[in-house]
Each structure stands twice: as C-alpha cells, then as structure tokens.
Tab-separated table of C-alpha atoms in Angstrom:
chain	number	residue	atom	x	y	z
P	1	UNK	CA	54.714	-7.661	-82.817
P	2	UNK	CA	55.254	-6.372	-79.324
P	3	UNK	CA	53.391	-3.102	-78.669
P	4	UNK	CA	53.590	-2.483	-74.901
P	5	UNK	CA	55.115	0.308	-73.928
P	6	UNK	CA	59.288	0.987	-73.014
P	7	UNK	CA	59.817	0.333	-69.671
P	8	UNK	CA	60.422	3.661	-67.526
P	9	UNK	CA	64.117	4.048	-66.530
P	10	UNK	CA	65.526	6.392	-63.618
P	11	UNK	CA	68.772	7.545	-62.598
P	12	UNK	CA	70.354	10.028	-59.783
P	13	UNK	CA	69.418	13.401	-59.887
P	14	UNK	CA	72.848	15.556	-59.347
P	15	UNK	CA	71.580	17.923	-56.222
P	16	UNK	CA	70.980	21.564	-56.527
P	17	UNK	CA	71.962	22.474	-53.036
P	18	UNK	CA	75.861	23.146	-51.298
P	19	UNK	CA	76.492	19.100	-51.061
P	20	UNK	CA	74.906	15.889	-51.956
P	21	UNK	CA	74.276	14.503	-48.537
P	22	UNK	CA	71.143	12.839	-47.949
P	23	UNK	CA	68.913	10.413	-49.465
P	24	UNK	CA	69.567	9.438	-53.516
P	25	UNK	CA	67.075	10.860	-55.696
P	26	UNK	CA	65.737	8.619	-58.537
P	27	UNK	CA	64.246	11.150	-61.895
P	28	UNK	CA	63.512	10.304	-65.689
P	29	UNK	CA	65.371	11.967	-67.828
P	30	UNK	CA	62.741	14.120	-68.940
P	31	UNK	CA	61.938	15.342	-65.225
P	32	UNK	CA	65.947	15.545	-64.982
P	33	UNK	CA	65.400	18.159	-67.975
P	34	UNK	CA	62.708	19.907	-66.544
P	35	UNK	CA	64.336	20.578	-63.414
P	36	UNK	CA	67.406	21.742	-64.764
P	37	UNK	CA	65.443	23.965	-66.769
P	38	UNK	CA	63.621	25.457	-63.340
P	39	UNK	CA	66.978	25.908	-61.188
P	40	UNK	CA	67.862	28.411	-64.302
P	41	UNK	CA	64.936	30.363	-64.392
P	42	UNK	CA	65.312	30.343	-60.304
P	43	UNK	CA	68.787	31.940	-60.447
P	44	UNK	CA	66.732	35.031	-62.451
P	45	UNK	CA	65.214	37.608	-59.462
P	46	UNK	CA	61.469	37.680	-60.998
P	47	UNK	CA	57.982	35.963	-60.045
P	48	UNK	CA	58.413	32.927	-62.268
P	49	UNK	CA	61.889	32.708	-60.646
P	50	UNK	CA	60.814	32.348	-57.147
P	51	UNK	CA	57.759	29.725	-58.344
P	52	UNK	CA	60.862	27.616	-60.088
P	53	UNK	CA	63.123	27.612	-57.021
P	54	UNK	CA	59.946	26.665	-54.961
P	55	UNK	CA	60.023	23.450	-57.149
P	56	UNK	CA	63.545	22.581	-57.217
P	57	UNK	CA	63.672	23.505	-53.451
P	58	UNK	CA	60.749	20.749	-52.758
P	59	UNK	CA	62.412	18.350	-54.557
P	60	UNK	CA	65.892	18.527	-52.845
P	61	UNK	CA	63.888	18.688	-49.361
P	62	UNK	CA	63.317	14.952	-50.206
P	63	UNK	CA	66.957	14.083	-49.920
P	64	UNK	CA	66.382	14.885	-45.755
P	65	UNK	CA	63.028	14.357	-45.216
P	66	UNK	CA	60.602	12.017	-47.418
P	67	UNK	CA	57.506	12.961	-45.286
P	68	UNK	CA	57.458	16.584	-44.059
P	69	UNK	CA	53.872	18.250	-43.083
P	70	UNK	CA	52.358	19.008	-46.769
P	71	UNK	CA	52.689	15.240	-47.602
P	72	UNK	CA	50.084	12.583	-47.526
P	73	UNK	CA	50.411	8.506	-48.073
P	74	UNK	CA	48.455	6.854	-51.469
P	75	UNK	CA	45.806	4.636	-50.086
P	76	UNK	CA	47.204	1.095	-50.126
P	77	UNK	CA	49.891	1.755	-51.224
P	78	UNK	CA	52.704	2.488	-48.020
P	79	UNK	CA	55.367	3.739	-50.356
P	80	UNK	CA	53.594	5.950	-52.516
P	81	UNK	CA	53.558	9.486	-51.170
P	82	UNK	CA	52.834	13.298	-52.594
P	83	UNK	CA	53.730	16.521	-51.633
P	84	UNK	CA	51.555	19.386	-52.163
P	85	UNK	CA	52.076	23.170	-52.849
P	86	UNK	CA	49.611	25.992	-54.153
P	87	UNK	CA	51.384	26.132	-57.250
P	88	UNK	CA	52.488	22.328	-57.749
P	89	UNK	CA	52.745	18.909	-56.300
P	90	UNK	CA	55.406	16.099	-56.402
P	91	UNK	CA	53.973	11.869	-56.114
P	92	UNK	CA	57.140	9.908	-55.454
P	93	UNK	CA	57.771	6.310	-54.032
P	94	UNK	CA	60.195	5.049	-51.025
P	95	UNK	CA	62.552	2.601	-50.999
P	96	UNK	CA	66.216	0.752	-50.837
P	97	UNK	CA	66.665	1.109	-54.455
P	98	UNK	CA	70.358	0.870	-54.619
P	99	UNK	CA	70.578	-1.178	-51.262
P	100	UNK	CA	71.733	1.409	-49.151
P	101	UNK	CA	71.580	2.494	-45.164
P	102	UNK	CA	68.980	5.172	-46.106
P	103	UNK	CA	65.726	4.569	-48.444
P	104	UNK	CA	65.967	6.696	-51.520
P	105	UNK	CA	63.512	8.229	-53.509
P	106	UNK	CA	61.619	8.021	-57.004
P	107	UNK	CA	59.744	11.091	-58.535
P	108	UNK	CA	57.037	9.750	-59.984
P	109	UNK	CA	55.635	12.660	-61.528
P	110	UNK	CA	55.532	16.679	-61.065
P	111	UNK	CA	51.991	18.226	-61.428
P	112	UNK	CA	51.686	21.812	-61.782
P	113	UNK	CA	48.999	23.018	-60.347
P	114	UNK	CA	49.134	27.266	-60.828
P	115	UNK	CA	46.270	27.405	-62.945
P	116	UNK	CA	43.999	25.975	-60.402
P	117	UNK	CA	45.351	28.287	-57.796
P	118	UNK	CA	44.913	31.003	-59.873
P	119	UNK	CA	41.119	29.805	-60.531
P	120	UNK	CA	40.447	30.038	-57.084
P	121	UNK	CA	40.422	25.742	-57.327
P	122	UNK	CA	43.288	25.436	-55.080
P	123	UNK	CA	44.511	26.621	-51.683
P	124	UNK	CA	46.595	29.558	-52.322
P	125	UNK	CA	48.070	32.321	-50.627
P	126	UNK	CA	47.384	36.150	-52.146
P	127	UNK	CA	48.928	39.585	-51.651
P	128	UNK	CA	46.410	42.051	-51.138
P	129	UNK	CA	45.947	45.573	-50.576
P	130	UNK	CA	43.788	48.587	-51.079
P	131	UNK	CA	43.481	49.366	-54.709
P	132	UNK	CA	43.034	53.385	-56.355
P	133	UNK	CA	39.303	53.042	-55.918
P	134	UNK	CA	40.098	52.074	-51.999
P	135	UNK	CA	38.797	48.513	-52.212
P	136	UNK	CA	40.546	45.549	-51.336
P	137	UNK	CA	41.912	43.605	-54.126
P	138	UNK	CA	44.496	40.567	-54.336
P	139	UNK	CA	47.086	40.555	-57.199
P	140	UNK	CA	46.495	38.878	-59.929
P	141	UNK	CA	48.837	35.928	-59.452
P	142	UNK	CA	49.363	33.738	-56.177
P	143	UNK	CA	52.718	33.649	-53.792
P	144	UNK	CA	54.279	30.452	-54.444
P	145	UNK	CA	56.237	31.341	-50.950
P	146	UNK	CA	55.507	33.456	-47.391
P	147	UNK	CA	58.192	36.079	-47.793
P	148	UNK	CA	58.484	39.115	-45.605
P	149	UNK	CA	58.576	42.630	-47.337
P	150	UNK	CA	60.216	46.045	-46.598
P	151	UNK	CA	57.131	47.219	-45.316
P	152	UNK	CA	56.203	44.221	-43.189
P	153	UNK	CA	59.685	42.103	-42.564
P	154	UNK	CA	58.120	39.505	-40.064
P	155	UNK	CA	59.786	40.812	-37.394
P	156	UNK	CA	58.669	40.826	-33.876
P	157	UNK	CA	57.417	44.515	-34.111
P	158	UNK	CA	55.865	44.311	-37.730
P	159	UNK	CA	54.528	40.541	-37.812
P	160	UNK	CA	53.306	39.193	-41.291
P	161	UNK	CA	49.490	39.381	-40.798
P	162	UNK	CA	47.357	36.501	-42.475
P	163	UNK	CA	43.605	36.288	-42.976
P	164	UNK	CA	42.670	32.567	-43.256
P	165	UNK	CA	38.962	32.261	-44.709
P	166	UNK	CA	35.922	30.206	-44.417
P	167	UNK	CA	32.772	30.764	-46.462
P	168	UNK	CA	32.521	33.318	-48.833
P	169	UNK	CA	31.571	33.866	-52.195
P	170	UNK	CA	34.953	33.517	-53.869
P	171	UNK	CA	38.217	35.253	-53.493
P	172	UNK	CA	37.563	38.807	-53.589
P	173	UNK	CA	34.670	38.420	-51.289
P	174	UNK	CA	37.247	36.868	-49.286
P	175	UNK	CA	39.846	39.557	-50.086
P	176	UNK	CA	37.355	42.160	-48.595
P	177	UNK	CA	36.425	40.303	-45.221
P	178	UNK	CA	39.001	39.536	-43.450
P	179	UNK	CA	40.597	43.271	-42.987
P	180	UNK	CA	38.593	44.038	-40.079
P	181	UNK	CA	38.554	40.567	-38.635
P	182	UNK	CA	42.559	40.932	-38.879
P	183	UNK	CA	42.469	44.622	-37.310
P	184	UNK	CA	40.664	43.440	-34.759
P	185	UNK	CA	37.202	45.609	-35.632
P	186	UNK	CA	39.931	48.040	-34.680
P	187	UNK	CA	39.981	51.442	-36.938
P	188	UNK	CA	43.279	52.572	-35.788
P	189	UNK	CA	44.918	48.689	-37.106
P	190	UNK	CA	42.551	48.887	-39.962
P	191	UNK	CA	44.190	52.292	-41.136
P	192	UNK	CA	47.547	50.776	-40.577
P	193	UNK	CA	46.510	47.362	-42.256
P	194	UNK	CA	45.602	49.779	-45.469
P	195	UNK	CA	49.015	51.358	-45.582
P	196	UNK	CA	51.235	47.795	-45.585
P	197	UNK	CA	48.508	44.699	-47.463
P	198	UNK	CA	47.910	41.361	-45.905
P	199	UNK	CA	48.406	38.450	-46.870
P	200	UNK	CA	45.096	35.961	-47.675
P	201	UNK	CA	45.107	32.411	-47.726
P	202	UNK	CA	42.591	31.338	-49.614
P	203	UNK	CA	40.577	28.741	-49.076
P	204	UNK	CA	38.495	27.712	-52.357
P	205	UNK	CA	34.544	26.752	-51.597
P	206	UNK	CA	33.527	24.027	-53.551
P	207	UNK	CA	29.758	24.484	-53.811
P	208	UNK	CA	27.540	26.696	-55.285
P	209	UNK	CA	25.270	26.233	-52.709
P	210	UNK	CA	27.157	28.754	-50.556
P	211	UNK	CA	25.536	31.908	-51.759
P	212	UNK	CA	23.939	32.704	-48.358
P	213	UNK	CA	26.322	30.940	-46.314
P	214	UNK	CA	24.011	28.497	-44.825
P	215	UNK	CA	25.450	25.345	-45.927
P	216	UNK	CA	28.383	25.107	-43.232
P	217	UNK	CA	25.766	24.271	-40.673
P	218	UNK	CA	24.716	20.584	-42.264
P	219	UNK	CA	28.860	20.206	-41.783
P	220	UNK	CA	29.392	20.996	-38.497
P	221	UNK	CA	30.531	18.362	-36.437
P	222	UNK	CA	31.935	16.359	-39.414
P	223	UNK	CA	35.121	15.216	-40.200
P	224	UNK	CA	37.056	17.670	-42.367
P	225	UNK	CA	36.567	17.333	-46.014
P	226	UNK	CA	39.425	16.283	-48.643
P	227	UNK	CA	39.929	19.670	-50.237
P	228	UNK	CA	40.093	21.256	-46.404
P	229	UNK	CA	42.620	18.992	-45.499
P	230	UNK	CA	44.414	19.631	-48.681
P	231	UNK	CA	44.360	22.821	-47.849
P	232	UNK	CA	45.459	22.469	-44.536
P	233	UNK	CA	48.543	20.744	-45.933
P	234	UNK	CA	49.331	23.419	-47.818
P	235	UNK	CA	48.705	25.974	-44.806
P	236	UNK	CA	51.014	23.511	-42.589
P	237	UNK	CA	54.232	23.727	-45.172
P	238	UNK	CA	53.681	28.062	-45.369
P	239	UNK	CA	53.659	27.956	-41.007
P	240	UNK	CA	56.676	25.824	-41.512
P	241	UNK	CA	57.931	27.703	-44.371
P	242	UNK	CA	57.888	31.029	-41.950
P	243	UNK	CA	59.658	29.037	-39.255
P	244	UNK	CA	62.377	27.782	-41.145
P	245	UNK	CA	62.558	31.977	-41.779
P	246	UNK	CA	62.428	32.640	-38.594
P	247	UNK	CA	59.388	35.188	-39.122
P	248	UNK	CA	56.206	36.585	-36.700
P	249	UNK	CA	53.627	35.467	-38.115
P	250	UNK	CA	49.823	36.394	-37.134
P	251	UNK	CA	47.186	34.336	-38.288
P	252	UNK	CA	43.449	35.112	-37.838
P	253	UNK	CA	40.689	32.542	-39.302
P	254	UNK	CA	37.338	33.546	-40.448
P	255	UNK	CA	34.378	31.299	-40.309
P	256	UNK	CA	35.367	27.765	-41.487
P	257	UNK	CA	38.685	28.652	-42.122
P	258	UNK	CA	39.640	28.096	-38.351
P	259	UNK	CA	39.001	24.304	-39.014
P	260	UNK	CA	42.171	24.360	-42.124
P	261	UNK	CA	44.008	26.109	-39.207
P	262	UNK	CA	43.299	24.206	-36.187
P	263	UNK	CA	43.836	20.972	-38.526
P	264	UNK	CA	47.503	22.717	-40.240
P	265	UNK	CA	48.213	23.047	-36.384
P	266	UNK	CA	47.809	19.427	-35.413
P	267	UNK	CA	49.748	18.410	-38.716
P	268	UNK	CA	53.014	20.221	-37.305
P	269	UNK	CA	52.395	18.878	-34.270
P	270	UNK	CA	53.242	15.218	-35.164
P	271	UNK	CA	56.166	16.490	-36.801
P	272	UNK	CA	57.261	17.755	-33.286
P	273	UNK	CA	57.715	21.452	-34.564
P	274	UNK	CA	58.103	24.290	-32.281
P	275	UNK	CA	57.423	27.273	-33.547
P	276	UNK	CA	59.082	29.062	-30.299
P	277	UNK	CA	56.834	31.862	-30.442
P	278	UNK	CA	57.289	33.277	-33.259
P	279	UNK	CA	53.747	32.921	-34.245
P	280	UNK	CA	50.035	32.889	-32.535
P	281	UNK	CA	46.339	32.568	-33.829
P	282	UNK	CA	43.502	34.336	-33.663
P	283	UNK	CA	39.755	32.548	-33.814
P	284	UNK	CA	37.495	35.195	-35.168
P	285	UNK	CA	34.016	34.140	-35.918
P	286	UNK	CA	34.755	30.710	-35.644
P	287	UNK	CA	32.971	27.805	-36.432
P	288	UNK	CA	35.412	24.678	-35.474
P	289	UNK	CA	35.966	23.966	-31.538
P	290	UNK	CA	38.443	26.491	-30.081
P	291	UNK	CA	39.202	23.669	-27.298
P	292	UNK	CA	40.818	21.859	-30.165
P	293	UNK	CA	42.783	24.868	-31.285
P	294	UNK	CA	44.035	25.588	-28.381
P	295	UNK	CA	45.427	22.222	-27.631
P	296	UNK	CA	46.959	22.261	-31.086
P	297	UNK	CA	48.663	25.437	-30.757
P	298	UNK	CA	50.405	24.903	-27.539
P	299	UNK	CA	51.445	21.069	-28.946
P	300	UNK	CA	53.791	23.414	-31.341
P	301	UNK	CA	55.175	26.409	-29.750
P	302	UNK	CA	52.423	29.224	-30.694
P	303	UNK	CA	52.598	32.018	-28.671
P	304	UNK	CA	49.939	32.183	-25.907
P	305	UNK	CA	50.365	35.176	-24.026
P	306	UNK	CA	47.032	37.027	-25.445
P	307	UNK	CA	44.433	36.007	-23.084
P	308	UNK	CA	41.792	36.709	-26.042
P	309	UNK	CA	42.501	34.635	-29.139
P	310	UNK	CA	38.894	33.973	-30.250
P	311	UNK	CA	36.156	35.912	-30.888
P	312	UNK	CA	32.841	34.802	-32.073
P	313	UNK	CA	28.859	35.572	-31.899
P	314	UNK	CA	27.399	32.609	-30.773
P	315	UNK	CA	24.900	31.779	-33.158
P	316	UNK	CA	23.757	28.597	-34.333
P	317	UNK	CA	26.676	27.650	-36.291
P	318	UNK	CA	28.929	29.029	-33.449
P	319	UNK	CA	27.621	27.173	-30.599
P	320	UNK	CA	27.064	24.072	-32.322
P	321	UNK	CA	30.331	23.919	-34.096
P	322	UNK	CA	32.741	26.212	-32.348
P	323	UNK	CA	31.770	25.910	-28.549
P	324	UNK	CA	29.892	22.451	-28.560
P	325	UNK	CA	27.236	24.927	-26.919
P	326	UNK	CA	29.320	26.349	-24.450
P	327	UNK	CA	31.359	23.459	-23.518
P	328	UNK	CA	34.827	24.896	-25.124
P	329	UNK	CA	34.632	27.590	-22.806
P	330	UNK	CA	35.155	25.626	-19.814
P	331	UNK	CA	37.525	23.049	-21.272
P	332	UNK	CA	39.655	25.677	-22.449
P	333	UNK	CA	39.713	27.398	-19.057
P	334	UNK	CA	40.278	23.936	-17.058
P	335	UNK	CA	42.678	23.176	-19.524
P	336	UNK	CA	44.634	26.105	-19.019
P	337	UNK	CA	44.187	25.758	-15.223
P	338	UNK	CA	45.555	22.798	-14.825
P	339	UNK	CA	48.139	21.954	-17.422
P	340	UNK	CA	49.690	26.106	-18.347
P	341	UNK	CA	48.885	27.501	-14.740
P	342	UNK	CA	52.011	27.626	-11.965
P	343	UNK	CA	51.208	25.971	-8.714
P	344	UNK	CA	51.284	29.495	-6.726
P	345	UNK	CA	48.828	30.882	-9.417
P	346	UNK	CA	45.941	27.754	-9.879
P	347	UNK	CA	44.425	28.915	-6.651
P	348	UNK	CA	43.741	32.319	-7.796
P	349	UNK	CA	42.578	31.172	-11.380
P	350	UNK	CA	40.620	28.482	-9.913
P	351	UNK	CA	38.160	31.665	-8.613
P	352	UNK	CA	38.224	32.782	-11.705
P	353	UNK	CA	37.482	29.773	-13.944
P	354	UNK	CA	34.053	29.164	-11.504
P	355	UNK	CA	33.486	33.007	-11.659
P	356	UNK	CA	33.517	32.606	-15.547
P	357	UNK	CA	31.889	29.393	-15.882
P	358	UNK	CA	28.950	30.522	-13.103
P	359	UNK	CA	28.782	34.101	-14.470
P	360	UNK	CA	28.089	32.057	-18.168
P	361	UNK	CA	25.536	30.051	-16.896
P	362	UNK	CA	23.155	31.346	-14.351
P	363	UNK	CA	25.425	33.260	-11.516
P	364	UNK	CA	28.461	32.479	-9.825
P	365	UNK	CA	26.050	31.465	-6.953
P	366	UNK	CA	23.380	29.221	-8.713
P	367	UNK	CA	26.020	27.702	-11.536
P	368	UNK	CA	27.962	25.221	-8.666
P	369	UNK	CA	25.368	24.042	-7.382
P	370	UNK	CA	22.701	23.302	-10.684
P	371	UNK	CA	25.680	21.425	-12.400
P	372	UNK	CA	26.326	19.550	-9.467
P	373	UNK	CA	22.848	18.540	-8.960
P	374	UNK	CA	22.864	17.558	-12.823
P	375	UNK	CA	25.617	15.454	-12.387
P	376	UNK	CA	24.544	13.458	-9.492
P	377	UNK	CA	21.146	12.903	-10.592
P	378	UNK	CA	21.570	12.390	-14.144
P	379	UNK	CA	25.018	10.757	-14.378
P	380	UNK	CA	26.105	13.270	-16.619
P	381	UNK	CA	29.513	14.914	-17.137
P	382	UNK	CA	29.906	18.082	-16.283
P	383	UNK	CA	30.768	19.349	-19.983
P	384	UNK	CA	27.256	17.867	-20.790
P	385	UNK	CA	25.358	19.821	-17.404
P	386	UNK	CA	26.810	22.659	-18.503
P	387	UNK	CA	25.938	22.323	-22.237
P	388	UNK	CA	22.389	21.673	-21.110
P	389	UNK	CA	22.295	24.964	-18.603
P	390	UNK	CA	23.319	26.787	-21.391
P	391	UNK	CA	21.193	25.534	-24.293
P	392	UNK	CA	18.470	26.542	-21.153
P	393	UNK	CA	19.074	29.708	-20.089
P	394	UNK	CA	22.214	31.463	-21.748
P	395	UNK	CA	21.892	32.717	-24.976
P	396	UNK	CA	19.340	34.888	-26.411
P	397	UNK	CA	16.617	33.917	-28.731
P	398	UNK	CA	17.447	36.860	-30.743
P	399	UNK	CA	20.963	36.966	-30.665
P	400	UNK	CA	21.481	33.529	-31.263
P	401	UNK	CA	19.047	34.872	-34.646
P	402	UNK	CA	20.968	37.557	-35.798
P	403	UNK	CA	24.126	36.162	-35.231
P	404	UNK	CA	23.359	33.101	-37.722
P	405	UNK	CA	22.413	35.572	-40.710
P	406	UNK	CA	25.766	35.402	-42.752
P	407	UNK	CA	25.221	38.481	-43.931
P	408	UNK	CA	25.154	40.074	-40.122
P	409	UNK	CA	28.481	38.145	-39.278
P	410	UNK	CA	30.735	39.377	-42.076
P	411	UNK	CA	32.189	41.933	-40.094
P	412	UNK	CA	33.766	41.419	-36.460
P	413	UNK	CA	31.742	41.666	-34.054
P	414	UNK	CA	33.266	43.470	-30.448
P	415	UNK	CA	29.731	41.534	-28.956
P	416	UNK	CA	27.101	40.036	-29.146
P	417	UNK	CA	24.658	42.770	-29.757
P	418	UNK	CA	26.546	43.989	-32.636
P	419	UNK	CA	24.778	41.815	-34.916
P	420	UNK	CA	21.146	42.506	-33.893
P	421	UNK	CA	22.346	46.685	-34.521
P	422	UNK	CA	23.501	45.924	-37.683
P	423	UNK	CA	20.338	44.149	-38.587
P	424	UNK	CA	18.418	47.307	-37.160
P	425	UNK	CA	20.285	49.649	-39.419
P	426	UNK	CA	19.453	47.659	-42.272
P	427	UNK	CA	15.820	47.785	-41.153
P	428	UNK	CA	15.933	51.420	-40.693
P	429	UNK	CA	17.504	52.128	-44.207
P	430	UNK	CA	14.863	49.544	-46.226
P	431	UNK	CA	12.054	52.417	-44.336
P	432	UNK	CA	13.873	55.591	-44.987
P	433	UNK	CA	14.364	54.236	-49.111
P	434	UNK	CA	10.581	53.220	-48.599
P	435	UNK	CA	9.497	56.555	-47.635
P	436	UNK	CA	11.403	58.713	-50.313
C-alpha cells in the first residue's frame, strides 16, 4: 500500500491587473481559490478590503519583479525567496518552468501574519492620535498600506509624518514618545501634530529585559539582529510604497529605531531607487552611526537640504553607538565637504568643518595641532586622534550620566543640559513629596 502523499500540482494564475505581461505565475489550486477570494473582498471600500488588495497586489508585483526591497533569499537554497509585509508574507521559488525567455514563479505558500502585528510580534505600522482623555493612543488594528489622508495628503506642504521607534516598553509606550521627538521638542508642531495623528512604525522589542532600557548598550556595535532586519524590510517596501505614490514623507527615528532606518535606507539603495526628494530623515536620540545614515540617504534621493537631521545627547549609548565617540561628526562633515560641496563653496566650508571639529575638541586653535601631533607620533588616523581627544576632554562626566538614564532621554532633548534639568526636577519633586 502506497501512503506517501499526492504530489503538489501548479498551474498559471490568470492576473488581476490591466494585462498579463510579465513573468508566469505558478499557484495550487487552493492558493488560486484563496486569491480569488481576496481580489473580491478588495473591490469592497473597507479595512479588510485594503489588507486583501495588499495581498493580491504583492503577488502580481512578482510578475515584474521577483526580488524587490522587502524580499530576502532562503539560506542554501538560491531560488527560494519570501516577501514580507506587516500583515502577511509570500515564500516562492524561481525558475524556467515552462522554458521561457523570462524565469517564472511558484508560490509556495502565503502566511498571514496580522495577528502577530496586531500582538505587537511584528513590524507594523499604526495610526495614532490623541484620544478623549488627551493621550496618545494607536487604533486598534495595523495599516496594511502608507496612505495619505484628507487631513495629511503627503503633499509637499502637509508631509506624512512617521515616528520610527527603538526601545520602549511596548507599543503604547511607543505611541506616546515619539510626538515630541517628531515635533521637534517644538510646542507649536506638537499642537499641530495633535490636531492631524502620526503615523508609528512599530518596531516590536523582543526581550523582557528592556524594562529600563539598558540592554541596547551590550548591542551596540553589533550587526543588526534578524527581527531588525525584518523589520527593516518591511520599513523599505512602506518608503517604496510612498514613492511609487509619489508622497512627502518625514521620518524621524527614536533610539534604536534609527538602525531599522538607516538599514531600510541601504536596502533601497541596491535597488537603485531615488526617492527624488520626496522624503528626508530625521536622527533623534540616536543610537546607530549617523555617518552611515547619511551615506545611505543620499545613495537614494532623500532630501538633504536641512542642515540638522540628527539630534542626540551624547551619552554612553550615544557616543559609543551613534557617533563612534565623536568620530561621525567629522566624517559626516568631510563627507559632505568633499563629495555634496560645489568647488566655489569647499573653501568656505573647509573653515567651517575645522571651526566645528576644533570648537568640538579643545579650540579651533589647539584641535589642528593635538590631532596632528597624534597622528604623527602614534600612527593613528585622524578619526581615531580625534576619538581619543574627545573621550579626553569633551564630554561631561555628568552629562554623559544623565543622558544614559532612559528615563531622562524619553523626551527630545534641544541640548545637552536638558537631561541633567530634568533629572533635577525629579530630585526636587521626590523632596517637596518628602516634606508634605
């Protein structure tokens, strides 16, 4: 008696879309059934129709492109991909199955995925606004796509605004944060921010060992992890998703979340995708190199005209991670010198760059000189003198402190003091409850 199993048979998928150009597209029948079922519920103007078009649009994108930026390779296996979404992921394979000029393709399986997304497991993106109580609250399902919205159309005047976040203690903590990293610490954009929502993407933390925060610092300097880079997949198809829209997009990073960014960044890059534009960063209280970012976001079109994209407090986690103790700084402004700078202009930013590199260290007077001397005498590079006069004589004992207290760092900080006064009102308030 022969019990192994039937063999698994495929056959074209009719296409969805205006005309059936492109690559064929292998499905079993009961994926054929399912996704017939989806382009039905799409054609109905609701939530569960836009999460069903999502699907059958992913799959059709196949017929033109069998690796676009949310995709990854199985390990040994060269034709073996999978595409993944918030909501849902497609594994497929590549190859001449019919012997034609193109390779076709053969869905292997569709996971859905919503329920992890919606358990904070998953990278995700979230409506949010102020609810009746005047607290910031996301809705209680996650946007399957980045649309634009009478009140904020993604237009050059009215960009979508995105919050992009690192540690935290789950989504709502989340939810709550980024507002004033996103208005800048500004009360004026903060106001206006309450009137129209933002949009969060959330990125899930996977240990319960981030209660205080603290356990980003063990990571800095390491690769990024699998469910970062999944979620930078993710981040990479909503950035292309806007482009293909043609919207202004503003996205500001909190904490960890600027390495999902800076890493979503470099994954569009290899595509080749220029975003003409249409959409820039912001670094706020970041913990990944900004020298990195910055490379990444001029590789695809961001636009570059703000002259301050980052902000941070350079504490522990700050310099170590974010600034390779100062050394970001000055590869950022060399950078820009030499490779974004017009010939008639590098003279006068050349001042500049040594006025902001001396006035970091010791002095515009005393900085040329000390890293020279390091260099010559020590053989070092002068990212590495540099590092060393700052780890010497630039930052603050206490500052450096303060600013490494997650709790002190939640809001944005305009500089580095801010911190330390925040930790003094705290101080004050303990006393005051003491004494009553």
């Amino acid at each position: 008696m022969n019990n192994a199993p039937a063999a698994i048979t495929y056959s074209g998928l009719k296409p969805y879309g205006q005309t059936g150009t492109g690559r064929t597209l292998l499905v079993t029948a009961q994926h054929r059934q399912l996704l017939d079922g989806f382009k039905k519920i799409s054609e109905i103007p609701s939530s569960e129709g836009y999460y069903a078009k999502s699907i059958t649009k992913a799959v059709e994108s196949l017929r033109g492109c069998t690796a676009p930026v949310n995709s990854f390779m199985k390990n040994g296996t060269p034709n073996r991909r999978c595409i993944v979404f918030s909501g849902f992921e497609i594994e497929y394979e590549t190859g001449s199955y019919y012997g034609g000029p193109q390779t076709d393709v053969i869905i292997v399986d569709i996971r859905f995925t919503n329920d992890k997304a919606k358990g904070e497991k998953r990278a995700a993106l979230w409506q949010v606004n102020i609810n009746n109580t005047g607290r910031w609250e996301p809705y209680d399902n996650p946007n399957p796509k980045l649309l634009g919205t009478p009140r904020v159309p993604g237009s050059e005047d009215c960009p979508i605004k995105v919050g992009i976040n690192g540690y935290s203690e789950g989504l709502e903590h989340a939810a709550r944060l980024l507002p004033d990293h996103i208005a800048r610490g500004e009360e004026r954009a903060l106001h206006h921010l309450e009137k129209t929502g933002y949009q969060l993407f959330y990125v899930p933390q996977n240990s319960s060992a981030l209660k205080a925060g603290w356990t980003f610092i063990k990571n800095l300097g390491r690769s990024i992890s699998p469910s970062d880079l999944e979620a930078a997949r993710i981040l990479a198809h909503h950035m292309k998703e806007a482009h293909d829209q043609g919207l202004y997009v503003e996205w500001t990073s909190h904490r960890g979340g600027s390495k999902v960014l800076t890493q979503a960044m470099k994954l569009l890059s290899r595509k080749k995708i220029n975003l003409k534009g249409k959409q820039r960063i912001f670094l706020s209280d970041y913990t990944s190199s900004h020298y990195e970012a910055d490379i990444a976001r001029r590789a695809i079109g961001m636009d570059t005209r703000d002259s301050k994209w980052y902000n941070s407090t350079k504490g522990v986690a700050q310099l170590v991670g974010g600034q390779s103790l100062g050394a970001s700084n000055l590869a950022c402004s060399i950078n820009d010198l030499i490779h974004h700078t017009k010939p008639d202009e590098r003279a006068g930013k050349t001042v500049v760059t040594v006025a902001s590199v001396g006035g970091t260290v010791y002095g515009v007077h005393q900085a040329a000189p000390t890293i020279a001397n390091l260099v010559a005498n020590f053989s070092l590079t002068p990212a590495y003198a540099i590092t060393i006069l700052n780890a010497i004589g630039f930052v603050s004992t206490a500052g450096v402190i303060a600013a490494s207290i997650p709790s002190l760092n939640e809001g944005y900080n305009k500089s580095a003091m801010d911190p330390i006064a925040t930790l003094a009102n705290k101080a004050a308030k303990r006393i005051a409850s003491v004494k009553k």
